[in-house]
PDB file of C-alpha atoms and ligand atoms in Angstrom:
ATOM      1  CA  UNK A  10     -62.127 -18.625   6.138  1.00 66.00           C
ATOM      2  CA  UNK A  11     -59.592 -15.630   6.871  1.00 81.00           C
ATOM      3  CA  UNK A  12     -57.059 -17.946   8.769  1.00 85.00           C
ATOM      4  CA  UNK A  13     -57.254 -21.703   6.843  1.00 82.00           C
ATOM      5  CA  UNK A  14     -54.235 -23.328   8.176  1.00 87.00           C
ATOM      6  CA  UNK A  15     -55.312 -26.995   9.826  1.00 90.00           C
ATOM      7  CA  UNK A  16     -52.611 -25.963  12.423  1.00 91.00           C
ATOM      8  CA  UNK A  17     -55.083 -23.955  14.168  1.00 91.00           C
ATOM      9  CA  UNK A  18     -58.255 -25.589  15.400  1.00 92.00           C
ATOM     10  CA  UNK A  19     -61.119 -24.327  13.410  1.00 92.00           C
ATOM     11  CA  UNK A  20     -62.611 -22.757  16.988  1.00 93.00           C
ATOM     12  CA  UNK A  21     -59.857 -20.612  17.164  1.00 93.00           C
ATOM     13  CA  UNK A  22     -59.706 -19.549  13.552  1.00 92.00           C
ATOM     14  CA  UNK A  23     -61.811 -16.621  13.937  1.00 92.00           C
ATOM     15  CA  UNK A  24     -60.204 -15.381  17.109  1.00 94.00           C
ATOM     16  CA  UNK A  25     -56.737 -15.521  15.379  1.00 92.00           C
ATOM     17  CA  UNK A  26     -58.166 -13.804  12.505  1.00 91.00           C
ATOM     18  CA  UNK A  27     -59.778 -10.992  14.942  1.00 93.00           C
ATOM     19  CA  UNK A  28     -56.246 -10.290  16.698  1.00 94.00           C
ATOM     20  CA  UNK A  29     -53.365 -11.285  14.811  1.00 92.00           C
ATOM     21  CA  UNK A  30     -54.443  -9.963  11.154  1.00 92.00           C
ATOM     22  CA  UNK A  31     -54.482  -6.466   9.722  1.00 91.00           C
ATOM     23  CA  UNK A  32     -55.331  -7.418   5.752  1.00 94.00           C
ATOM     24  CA  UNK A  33     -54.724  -3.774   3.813  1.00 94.00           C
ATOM     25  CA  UNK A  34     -57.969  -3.236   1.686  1.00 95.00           C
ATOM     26  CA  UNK A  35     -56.363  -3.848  -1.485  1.00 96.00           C
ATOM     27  CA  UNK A  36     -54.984  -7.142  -0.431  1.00 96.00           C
ATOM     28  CA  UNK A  37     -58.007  -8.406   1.012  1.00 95.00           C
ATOM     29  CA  UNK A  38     -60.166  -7.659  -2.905  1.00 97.00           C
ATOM     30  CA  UNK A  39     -57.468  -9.837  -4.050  1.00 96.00           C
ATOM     31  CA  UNK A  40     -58.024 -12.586  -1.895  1.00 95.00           C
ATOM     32  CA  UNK A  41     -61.396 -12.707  -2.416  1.00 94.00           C
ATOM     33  CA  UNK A  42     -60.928 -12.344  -5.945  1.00 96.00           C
ATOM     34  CA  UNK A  43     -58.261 -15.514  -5.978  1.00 95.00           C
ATOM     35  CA  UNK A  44     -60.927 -17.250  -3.853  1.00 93.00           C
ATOM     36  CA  UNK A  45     -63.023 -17.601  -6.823  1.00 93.00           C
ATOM     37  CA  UNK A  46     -60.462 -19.862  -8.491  1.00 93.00           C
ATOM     38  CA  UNK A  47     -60.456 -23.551  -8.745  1.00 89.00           C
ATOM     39  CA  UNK A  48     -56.980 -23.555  -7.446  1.00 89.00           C
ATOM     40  CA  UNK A  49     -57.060 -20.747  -4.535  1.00 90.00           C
ATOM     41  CA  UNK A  50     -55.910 -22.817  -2.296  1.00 88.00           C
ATOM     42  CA  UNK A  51     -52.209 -22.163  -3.568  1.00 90.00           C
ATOM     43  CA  UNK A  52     -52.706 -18.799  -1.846  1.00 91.00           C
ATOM     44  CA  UNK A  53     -51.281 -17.973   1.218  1.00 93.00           C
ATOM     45  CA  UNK A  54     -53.602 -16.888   4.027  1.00 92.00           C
ATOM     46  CA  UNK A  55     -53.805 -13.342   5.502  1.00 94.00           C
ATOM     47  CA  UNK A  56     -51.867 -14.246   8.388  1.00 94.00           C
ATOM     48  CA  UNK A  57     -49.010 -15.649   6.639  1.00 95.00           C
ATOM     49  CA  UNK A  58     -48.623 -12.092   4.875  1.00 96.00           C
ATOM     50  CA  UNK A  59     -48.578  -9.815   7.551  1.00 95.00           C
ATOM     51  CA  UNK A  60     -45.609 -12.254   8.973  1.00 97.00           C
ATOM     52  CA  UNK A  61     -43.468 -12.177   5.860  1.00 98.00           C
ATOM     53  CA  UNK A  62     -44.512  -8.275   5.424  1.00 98.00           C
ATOM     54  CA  UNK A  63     -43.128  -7.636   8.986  1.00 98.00           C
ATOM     55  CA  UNK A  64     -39.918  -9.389   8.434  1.00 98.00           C
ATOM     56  CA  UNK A  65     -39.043  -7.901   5.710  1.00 98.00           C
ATOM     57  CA  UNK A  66     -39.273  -4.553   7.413  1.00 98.00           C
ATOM     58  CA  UNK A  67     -37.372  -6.388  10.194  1.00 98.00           C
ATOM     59  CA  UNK A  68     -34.412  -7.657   8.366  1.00 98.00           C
ATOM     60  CA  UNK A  69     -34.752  -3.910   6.098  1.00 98.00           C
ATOM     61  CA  UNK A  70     -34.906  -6.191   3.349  1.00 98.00           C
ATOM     62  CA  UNK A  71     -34.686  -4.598  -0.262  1.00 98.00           C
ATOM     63  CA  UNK A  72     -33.512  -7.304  -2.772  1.00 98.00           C
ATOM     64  CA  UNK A  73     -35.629  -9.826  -2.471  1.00 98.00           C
ATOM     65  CA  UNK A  74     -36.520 -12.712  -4.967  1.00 98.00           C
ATOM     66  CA  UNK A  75     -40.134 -15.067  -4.785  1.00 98.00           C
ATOM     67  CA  UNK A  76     -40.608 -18.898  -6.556  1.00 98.00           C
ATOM     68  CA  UNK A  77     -43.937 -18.908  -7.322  1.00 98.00           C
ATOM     69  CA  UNK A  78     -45.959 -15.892  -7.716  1.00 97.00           C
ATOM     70  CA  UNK A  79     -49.909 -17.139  -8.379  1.00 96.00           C
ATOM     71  CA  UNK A  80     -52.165 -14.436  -8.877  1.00 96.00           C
ATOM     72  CA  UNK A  81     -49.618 -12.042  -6.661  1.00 96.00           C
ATOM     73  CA  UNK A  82     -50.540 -12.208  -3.005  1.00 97.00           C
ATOM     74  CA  UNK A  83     -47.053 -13.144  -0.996  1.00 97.00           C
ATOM     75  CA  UNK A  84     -45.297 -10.355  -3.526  1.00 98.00           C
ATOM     76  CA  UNK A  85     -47.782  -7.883  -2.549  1.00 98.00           C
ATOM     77  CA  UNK A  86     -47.264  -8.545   0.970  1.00 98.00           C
ATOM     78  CA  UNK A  87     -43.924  -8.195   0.710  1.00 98.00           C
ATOM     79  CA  UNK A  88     -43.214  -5.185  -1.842  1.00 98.00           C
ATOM     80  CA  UNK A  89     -45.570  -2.695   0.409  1.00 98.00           C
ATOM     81  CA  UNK A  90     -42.791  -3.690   3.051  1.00 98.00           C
ATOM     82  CA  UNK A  91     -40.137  -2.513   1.275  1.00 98.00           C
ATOM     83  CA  UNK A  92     -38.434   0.777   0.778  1.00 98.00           C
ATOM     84  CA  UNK A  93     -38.590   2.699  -2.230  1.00 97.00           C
ATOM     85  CA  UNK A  94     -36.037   1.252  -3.879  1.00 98.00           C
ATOM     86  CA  UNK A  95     -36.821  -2.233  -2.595  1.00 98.00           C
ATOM     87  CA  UNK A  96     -36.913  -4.844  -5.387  1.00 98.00           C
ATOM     88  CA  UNK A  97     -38.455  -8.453  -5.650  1.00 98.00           C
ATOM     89  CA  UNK A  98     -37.464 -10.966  -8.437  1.00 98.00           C
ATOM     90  CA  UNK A  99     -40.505 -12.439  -9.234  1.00 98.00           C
ATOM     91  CA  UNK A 100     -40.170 -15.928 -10.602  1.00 98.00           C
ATOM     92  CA  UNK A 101     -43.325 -17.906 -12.033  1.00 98.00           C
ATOM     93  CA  UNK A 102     -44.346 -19.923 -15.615  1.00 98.00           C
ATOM     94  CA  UNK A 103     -47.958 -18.558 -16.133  1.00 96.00           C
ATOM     95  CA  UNK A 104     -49.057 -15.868 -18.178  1.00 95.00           C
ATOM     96  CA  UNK A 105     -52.469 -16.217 -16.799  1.00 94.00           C
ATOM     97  CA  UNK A 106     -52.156 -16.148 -12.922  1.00 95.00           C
ATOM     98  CA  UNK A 107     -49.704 -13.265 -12.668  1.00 97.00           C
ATOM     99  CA  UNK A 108     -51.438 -10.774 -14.957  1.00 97.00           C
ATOM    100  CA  UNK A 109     -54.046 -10.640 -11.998  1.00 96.00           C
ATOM    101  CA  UNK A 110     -51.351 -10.428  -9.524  1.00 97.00           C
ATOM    102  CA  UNK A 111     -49.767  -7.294 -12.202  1.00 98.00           C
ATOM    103  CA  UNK A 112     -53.018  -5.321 -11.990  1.00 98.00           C
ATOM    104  CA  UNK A 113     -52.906  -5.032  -8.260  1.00 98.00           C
ATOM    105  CA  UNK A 114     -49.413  -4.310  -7.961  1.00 98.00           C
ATOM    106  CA  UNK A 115     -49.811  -1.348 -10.563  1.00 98.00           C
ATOM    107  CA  UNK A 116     -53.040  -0.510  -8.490  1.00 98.00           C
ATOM    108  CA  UNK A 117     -50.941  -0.832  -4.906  1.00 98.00           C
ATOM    109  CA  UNK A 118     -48.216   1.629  -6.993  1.00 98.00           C
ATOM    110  CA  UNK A 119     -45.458  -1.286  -6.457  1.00 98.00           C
ATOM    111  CA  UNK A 120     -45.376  -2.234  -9.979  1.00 98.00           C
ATOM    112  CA  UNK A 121     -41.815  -0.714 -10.441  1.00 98.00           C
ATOM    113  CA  UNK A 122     -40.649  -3.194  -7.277  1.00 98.00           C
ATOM    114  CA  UNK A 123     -41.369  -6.031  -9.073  1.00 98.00           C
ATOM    115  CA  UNK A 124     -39.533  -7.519 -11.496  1.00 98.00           C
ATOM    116  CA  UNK A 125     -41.313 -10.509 -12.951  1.00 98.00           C
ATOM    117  CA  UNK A 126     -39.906 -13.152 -14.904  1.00 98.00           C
ATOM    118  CA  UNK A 127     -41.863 -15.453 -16.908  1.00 98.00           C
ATOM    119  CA  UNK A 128     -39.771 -18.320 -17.706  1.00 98.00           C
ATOM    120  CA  UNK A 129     -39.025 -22.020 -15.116  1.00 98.00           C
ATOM    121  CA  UNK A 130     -37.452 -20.406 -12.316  1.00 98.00           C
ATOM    122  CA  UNK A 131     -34.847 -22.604 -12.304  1.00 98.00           C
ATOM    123  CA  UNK A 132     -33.287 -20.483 -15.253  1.00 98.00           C
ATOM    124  CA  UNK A 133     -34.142 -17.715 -13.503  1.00 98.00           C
ATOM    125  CA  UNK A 134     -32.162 -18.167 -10.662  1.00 98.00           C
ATOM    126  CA  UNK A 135     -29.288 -19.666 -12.514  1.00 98.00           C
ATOM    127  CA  UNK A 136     -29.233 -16.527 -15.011  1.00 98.00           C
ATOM    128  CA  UNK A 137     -28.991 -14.157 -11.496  1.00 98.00           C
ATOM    129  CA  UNK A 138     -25.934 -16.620 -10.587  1.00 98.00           C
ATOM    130  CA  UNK A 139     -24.018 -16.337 -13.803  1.00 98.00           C
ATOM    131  CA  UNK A 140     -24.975 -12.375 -13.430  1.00 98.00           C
ATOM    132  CA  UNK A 141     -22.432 -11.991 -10.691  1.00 98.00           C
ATOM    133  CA  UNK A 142     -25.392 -11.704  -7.958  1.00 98.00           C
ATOM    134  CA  UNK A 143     -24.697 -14.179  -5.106  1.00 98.00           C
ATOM    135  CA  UNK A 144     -24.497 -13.755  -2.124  1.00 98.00           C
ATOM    136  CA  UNK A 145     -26.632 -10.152  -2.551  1.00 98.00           C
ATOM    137  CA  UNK A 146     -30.253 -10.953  -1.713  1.00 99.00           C
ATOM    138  CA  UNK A 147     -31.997 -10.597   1.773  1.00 98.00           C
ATOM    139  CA  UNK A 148     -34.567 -12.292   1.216  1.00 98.00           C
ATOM    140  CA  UNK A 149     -36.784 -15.028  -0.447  1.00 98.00           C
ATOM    141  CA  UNK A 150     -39.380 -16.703  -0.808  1.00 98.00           C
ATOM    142  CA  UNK A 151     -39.892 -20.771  -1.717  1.00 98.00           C
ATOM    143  CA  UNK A 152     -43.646 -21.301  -3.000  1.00 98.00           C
ATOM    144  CA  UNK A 153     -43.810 -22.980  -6.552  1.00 97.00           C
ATOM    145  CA  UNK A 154     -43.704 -26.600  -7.424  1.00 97.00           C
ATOM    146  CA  UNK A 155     -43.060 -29.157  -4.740  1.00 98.00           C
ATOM    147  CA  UNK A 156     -40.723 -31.651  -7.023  1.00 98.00           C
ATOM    148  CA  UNK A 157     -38.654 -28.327  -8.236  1.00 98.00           C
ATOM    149  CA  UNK A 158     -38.351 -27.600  -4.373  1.00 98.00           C
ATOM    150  CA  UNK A 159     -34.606 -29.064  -4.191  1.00 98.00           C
ATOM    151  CA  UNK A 160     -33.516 -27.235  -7.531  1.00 98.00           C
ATOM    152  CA  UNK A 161     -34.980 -23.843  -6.203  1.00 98.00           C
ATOM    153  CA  UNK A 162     -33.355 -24.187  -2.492  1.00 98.00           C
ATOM    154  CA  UNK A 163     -29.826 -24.623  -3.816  1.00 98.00           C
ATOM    155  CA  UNK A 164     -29.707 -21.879  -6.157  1.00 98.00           C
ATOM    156  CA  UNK A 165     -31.622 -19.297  -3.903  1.00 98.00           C
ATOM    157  CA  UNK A 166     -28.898 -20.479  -0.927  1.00 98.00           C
ATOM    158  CA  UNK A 167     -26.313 -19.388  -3.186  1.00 98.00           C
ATOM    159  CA  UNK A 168     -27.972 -15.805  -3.942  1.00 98.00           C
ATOM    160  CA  UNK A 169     -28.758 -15.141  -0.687  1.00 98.00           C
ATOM    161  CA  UNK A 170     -26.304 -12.746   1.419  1.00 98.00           C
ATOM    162  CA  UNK A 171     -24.997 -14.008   4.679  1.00 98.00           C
ATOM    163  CA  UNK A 172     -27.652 -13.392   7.343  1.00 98.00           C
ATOM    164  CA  UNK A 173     -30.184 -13.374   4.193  1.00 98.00           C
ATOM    165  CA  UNK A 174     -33.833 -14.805   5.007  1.00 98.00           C
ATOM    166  CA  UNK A 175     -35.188 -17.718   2.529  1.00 98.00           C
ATOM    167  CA  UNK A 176     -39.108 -18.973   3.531  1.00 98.00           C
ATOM    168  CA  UNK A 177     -40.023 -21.937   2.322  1.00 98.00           C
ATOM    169  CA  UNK A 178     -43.753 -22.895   2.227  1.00 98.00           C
ATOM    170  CA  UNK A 179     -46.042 -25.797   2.098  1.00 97.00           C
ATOM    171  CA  UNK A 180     -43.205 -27.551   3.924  1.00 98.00           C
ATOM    172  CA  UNK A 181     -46.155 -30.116   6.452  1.00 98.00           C
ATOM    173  CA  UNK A 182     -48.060 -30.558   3.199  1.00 97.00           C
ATOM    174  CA  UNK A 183     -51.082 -30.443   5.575  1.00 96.00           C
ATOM    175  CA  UNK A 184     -49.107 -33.180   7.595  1.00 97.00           C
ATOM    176  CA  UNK A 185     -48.328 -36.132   4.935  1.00 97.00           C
ATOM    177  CA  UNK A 186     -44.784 -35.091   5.517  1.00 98.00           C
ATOM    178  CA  UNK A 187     -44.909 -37.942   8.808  1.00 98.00           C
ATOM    179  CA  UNK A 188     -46.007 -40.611   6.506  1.00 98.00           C
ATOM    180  CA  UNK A 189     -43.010 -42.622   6.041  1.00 96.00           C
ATOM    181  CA  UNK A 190     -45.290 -44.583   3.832  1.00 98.00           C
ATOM    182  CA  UNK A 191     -45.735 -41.640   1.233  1.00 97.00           C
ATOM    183  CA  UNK A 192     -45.015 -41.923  -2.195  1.00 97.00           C
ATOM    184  CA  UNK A 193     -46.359 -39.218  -4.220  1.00 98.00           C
ATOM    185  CA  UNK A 194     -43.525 -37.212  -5.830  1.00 98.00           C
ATOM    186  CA  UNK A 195     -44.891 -33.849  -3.970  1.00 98.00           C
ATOM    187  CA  UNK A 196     -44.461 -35.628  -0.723  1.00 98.00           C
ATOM    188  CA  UNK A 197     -41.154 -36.986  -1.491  1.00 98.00           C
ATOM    189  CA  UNK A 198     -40.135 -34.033  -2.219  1.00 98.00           C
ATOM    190  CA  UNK A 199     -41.099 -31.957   0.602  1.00 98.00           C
ATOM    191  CA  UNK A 200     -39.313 -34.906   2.689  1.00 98.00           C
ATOM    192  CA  UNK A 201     -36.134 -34.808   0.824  1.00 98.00           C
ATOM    193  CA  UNK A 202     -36.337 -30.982   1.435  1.00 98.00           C
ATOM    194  CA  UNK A 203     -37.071 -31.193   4.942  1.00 98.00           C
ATOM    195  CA  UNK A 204     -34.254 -33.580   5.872  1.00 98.00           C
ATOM    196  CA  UNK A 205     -31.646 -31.968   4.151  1.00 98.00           C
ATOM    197  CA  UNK A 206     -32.661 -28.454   5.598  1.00 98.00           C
ATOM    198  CA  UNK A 207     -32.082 -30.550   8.804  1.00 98.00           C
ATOM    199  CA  UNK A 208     -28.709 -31.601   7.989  1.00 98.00           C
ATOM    200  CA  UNK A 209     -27.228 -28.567   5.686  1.00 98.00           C
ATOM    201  CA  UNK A 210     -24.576 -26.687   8.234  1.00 98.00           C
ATOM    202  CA  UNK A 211     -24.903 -23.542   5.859  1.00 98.00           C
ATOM    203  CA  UNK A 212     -27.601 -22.789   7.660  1.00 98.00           C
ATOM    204  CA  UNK A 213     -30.108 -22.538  10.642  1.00 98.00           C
ATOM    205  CA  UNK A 214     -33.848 -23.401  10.100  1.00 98.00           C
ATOM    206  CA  UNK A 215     -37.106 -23.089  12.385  1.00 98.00           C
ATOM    207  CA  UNK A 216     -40.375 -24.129  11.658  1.00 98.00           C
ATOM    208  CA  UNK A 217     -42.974 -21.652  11.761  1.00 96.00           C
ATOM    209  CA  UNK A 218     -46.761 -23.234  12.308  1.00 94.00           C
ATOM    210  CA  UNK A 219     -48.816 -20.900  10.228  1.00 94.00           C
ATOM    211  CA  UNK A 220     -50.345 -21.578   7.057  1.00 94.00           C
ATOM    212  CA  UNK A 221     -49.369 -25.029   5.880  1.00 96.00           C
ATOM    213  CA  UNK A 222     -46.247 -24.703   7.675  1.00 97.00           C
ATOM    214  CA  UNK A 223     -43.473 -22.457   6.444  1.00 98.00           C
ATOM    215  CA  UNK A 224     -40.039 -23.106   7.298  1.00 98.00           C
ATOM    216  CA  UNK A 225     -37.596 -20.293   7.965  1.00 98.00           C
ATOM    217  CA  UNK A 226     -33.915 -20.574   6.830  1.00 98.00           C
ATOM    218  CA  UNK A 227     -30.845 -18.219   7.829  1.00 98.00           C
ATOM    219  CA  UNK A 228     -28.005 -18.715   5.842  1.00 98.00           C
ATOM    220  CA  UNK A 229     -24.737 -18.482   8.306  1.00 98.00           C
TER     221      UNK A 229
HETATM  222 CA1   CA B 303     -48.126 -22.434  -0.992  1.00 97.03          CA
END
């Protein structure tokens, strides 16, 4: 299914999909190619793409710095936005997943965009701080390990420029973020996140319904 997110009644997924989503070849063989994965499902749809590809152009976003990469998909997205000398930080653990996303990035000719760094993105981030580069990125990109979710927000906050752009996704968890009664550690987290979002005056937040829900954060 082009459009997955349980947001959108399945009637109307193929009508969204028909109007709202222009998937570039290359990005579409790499969906398809993800889809053969056990875990595709940590992919983020077509739709969700073209949105974070458009802001990026909207916001003329060129340092920009993802948590999470998979096999490549969001980074793609966002590095044929950029400009030239547009640059992503690429943040993720796994050897394996990210040597897919590598080969279509060199086949996409973004490969010198991306910058990826395979070590917990925690250190990543923290490294970038103690390099004297807060405050200078427009934009980024939240899409890694739920329980980490806290750890990455705060440091990213910090990096980001005034007016910068953070997306964080996952953030309904396909709607167990209402059950008060949770108590897996993913859940939790996504709450914790959620509510203190809510509640943090360094910054305004929306919720946008696509995908599994993806909230977006301005930093005042
Ligand atoms: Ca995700």
């Amino acid at each position: 299914m082009l459009v997955k997110s349980f947001l959108i009644p399945d009637a109307l997924k193929g009508y969204v999909a028909d109007n709202w989503v222009h998937e570039p070849e290359l990005l579409k063989r790499l969906r398809e190619e993800t889809s053969l994965m056990t875990n595709s499902g940590m992919q983020i749809g077509p739709d969700q793409g073209v949105m974070m590809g458009m802001l990026t152009k909207l916001i003329g976003a060129k340092n920009c710095v993802e948590v999470g990469v998979f096999t490549g998909y969001s980074s793609l997205s966002v590095a044929l936005a950029l400009p030239e000398d547009g640059t992503i930080i690429a943040c993720d653990v796994s050897e394996e997943y990210t040597s897919m996303a590598r080969r279509y990035w060199a086949e996409a000719g973004v490969a010198n965009k991306i910058d990826l760094r395979i070590a917990p993105a925690t250190d990543t981030l923290d490294d970038l701080i103690s390099q004297g580069l807060a405050g200078t990125f427009d934009l980024a990109f939240i899409d890694a390990d739920k329980p980490n979710y806290r750890n990455y927000y705060d440091r990213v906050l910090v990096l980001l420029r005034s007016n910068g752009l953070l997306l964080i996704d996952n953030v309904l968890w396909s709607g167990k973020v209402a059950d008060a009664s949770a108590t897996d550690a993913e859940t939790l987290a996504l709450q914790d996140l959620n509510r203190a979002i809510h509640g943090d005056h360094r910054v305004e937040a929306c919720l946008i319904p696509i995908g599994d829900g993806v909230t977006m954060v301005r930093k005042k």
